[in-house]
Short mmCIF file of C-alpha atoms in Angstrom, two decimals:
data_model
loop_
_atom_site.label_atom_id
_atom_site.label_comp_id
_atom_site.label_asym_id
_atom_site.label_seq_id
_atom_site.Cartn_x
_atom_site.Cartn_y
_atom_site.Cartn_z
CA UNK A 1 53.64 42.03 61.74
CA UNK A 2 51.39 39.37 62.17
CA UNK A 3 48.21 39.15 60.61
CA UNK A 4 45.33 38.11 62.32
CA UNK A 5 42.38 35.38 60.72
CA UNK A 6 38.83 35.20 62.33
CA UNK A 7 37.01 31.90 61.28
CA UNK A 8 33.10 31.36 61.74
CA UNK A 9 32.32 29.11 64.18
CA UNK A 10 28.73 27.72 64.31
CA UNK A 11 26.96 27.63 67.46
CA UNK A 12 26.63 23.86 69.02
CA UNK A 13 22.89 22.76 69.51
CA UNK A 14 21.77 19.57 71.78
CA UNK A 15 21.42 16.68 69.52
CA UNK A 16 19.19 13.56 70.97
CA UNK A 17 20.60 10.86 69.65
CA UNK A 18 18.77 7.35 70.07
CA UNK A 19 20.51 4.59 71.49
CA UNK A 20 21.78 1.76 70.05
CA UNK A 21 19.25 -1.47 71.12
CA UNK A 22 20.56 -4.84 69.20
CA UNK A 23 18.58 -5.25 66.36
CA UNK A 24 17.55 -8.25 64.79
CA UNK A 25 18.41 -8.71 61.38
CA UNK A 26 15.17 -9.06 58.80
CA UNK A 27 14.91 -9.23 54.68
CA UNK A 28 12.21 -6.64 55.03
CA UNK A 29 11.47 -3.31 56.82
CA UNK A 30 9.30 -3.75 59.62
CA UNK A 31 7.19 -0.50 59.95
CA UNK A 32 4.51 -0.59 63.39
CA UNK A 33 1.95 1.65 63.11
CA UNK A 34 -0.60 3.32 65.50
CA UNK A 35 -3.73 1.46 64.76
CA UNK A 36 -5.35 -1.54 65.19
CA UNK A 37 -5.09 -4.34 63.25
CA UNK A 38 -7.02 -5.27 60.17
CA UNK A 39 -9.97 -6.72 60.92
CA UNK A 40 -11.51 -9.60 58.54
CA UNK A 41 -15.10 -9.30 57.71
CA UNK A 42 -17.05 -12.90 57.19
CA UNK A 43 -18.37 -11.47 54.11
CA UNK A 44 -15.24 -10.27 52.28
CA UNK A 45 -14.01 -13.66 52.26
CA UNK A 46 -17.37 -15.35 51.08
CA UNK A 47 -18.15 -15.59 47.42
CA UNK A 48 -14.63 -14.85 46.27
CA UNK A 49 -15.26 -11.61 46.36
CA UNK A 50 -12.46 -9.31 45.92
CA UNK A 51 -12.80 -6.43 48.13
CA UNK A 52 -10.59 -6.88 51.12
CA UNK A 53 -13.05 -5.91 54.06
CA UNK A 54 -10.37 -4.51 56.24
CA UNK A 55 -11.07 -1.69 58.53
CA UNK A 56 -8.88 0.00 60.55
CA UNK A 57 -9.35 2.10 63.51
CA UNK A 58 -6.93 5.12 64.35
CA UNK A 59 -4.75 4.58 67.73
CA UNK A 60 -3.53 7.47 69.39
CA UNK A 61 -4.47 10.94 68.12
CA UNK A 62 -1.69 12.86 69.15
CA UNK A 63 0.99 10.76 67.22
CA UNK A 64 2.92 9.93 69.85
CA UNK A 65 4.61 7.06 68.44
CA UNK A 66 5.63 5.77 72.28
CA UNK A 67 2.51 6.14 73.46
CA UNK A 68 0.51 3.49 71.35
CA UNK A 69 1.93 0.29 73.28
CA UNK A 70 -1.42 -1.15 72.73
CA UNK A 71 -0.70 -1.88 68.72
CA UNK A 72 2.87 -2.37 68.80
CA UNK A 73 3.19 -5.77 67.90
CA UNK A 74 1.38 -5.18 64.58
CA UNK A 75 3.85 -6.02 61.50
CA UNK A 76 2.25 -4.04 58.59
CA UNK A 77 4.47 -5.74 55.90
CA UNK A 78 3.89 -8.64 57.07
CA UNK A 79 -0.01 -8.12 57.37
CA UNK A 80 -0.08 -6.56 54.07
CA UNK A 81 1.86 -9.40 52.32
CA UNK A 82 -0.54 -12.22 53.73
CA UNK A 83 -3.62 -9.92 52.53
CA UNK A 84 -1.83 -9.87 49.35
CA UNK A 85 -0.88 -13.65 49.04
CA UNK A 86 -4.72 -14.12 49.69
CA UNK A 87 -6.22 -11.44 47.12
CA UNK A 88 -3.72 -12.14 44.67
CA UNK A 89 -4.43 -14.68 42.04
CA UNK A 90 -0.48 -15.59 40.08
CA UNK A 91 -2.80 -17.95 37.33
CA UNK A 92 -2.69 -15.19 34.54
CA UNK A 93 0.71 -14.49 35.06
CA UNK A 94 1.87 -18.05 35.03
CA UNK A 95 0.18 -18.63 31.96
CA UNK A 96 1.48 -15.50 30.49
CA UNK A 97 4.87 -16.69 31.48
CA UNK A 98 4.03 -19.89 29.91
CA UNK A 99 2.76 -18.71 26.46
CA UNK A 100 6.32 -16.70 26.70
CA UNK A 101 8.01 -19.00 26.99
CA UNK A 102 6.45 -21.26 24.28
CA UNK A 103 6.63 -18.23 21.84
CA UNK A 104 10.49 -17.55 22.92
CA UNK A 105 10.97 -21.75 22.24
CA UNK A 106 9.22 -21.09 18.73
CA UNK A 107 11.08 -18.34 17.78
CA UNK A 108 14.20 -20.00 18.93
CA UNK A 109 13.58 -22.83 16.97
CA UNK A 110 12.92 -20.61 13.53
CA UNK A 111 15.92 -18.98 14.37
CA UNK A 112 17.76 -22.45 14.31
CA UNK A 113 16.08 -23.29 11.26
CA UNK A 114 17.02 -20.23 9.28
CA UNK A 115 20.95 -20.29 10.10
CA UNK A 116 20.42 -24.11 8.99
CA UNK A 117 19.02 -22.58 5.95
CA UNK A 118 20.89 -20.38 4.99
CA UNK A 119 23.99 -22.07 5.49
CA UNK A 120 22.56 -24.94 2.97
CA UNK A 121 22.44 -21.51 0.63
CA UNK A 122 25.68 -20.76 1.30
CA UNK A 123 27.09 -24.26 0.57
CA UNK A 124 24.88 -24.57 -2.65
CA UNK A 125 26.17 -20.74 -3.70
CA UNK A 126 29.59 -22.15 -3.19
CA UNK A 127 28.82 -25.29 -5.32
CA UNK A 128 27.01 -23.33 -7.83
CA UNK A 129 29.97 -20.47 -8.42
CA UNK A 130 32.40 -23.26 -8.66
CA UNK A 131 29.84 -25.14 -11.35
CA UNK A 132 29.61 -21.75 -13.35
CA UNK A 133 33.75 -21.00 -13.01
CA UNK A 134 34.50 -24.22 -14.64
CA UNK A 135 31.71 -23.61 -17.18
CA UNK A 136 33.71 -20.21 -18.09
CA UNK A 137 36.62 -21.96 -17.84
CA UNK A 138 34.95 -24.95 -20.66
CA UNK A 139 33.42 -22.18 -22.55
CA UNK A 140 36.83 -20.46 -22.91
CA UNK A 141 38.70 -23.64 -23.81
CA UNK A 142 35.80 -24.20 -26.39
CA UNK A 143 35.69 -21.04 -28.15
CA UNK A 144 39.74 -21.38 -28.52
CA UNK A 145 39.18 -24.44 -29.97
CA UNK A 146 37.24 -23.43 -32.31
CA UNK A 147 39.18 -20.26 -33.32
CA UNK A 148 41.93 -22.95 -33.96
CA UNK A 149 39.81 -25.13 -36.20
CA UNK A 150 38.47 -22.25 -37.73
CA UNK A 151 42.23 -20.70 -38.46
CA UNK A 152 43.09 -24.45 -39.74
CA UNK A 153 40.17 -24.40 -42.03
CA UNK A 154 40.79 -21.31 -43.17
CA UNK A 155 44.57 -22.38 -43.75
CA UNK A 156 43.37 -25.65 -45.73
CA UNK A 157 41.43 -23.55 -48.18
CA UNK A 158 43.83 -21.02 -48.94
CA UNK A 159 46.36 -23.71 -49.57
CA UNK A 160 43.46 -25.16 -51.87
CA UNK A 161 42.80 -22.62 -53.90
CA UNK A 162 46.22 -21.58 -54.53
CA UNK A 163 47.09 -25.36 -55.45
CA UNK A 164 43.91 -26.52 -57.34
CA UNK A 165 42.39 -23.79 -58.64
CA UNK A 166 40.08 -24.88 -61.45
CA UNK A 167 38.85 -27.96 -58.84
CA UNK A 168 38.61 -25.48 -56.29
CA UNK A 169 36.30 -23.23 -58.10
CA UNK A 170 34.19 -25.68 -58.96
CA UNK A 171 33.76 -27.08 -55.95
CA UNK A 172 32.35 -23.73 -54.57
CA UNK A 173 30.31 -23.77 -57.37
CA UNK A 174 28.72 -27.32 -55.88
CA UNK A 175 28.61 -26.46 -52.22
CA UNK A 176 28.33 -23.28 -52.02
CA UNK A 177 28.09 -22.19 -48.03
CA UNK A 178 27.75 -18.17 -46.35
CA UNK A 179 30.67 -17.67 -44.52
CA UNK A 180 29.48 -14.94 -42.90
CA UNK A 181 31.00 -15.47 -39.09
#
């Protein structure tokens, strides 16, 4: 038995697809719009005045892109960018770029100047820790010393007592000394 599959099928519509004119290759966009182009009044550009003056007038009313072969050779990027070199003034920026780049330099600098510093503080750390381990190291040596004297002495008049006894006693008498250590 053999089974049978139905599969939707969309209906075809006409498709007008444009054809394919050589093109020449830009950066930008180029946009052409129905309309005239931007006319310069005398006193937009007098006094430094920063109001652009442009008017524009509206081409064809029905928006029929075709039919406006009047105004096709207007490049509004192009228009628009030479409007904008014109109007816009870079000074502020450049000096803000500037007064970056002076405070980047300065901080730069610090920045040096502190890893300088604190590797001085790590070299003088070093040189003070090894200072202060052979001061422990002294210290220790001393105190043994002394322990050792102190064990001698302590030995010596024992052995003085026990062998002069009557000129030992007396001689406490004389010099008497604490020896409360």
């Amino acid at each position: 038995m053999a089974a049978h599959h139905q599969y939707y099928q969309p209906a075809t519509l006409p498709l007008n697809v444009p054809s394919k004119a050589p093109a020449i290759a830009n950066l930008y966009p180029i946009s052409r719009v129905a309309g005239s182009p931007p006319e310069i009044s005398d006193s937009s550009t007098a006094g430094g005045s920063r109001t652009s003056g442009l008017s524009f007038s509206s081409g064809s009313a029905s928006g029929d892109y075709e039919s406006s072969s009047m105004y096709s050779g207007v490049d509004v990027v192009d228009v628009l960018s030479d409007r904008m070199q014109n109007v816009f003034d870079p000074t502020p920026l450049d000096r803000g770029l500037a007064m970056q780049a002076q405070a980047s330099g300065q901080l730069n600098a610090k920045q040096r100047e502190l890893m300088e510093l604190q590797a001085l503080a790590q070299r003088r750390l070093k040189g003070v820790r090894a200072s202060f381990n052979e001061g422990i190291k002294t210290a220790r040596e001393t105190k043994r010393d002394l322990e050792w004297s102190q064990n001698r002495v302590s030995a010596l008049k024992a052995k003085a007592e026990k062998a002069y006894p009557d000129e030992y006693r007396r001689a406490t008498k004389k010099y008497a000394y604490v020896d409360d250590y």
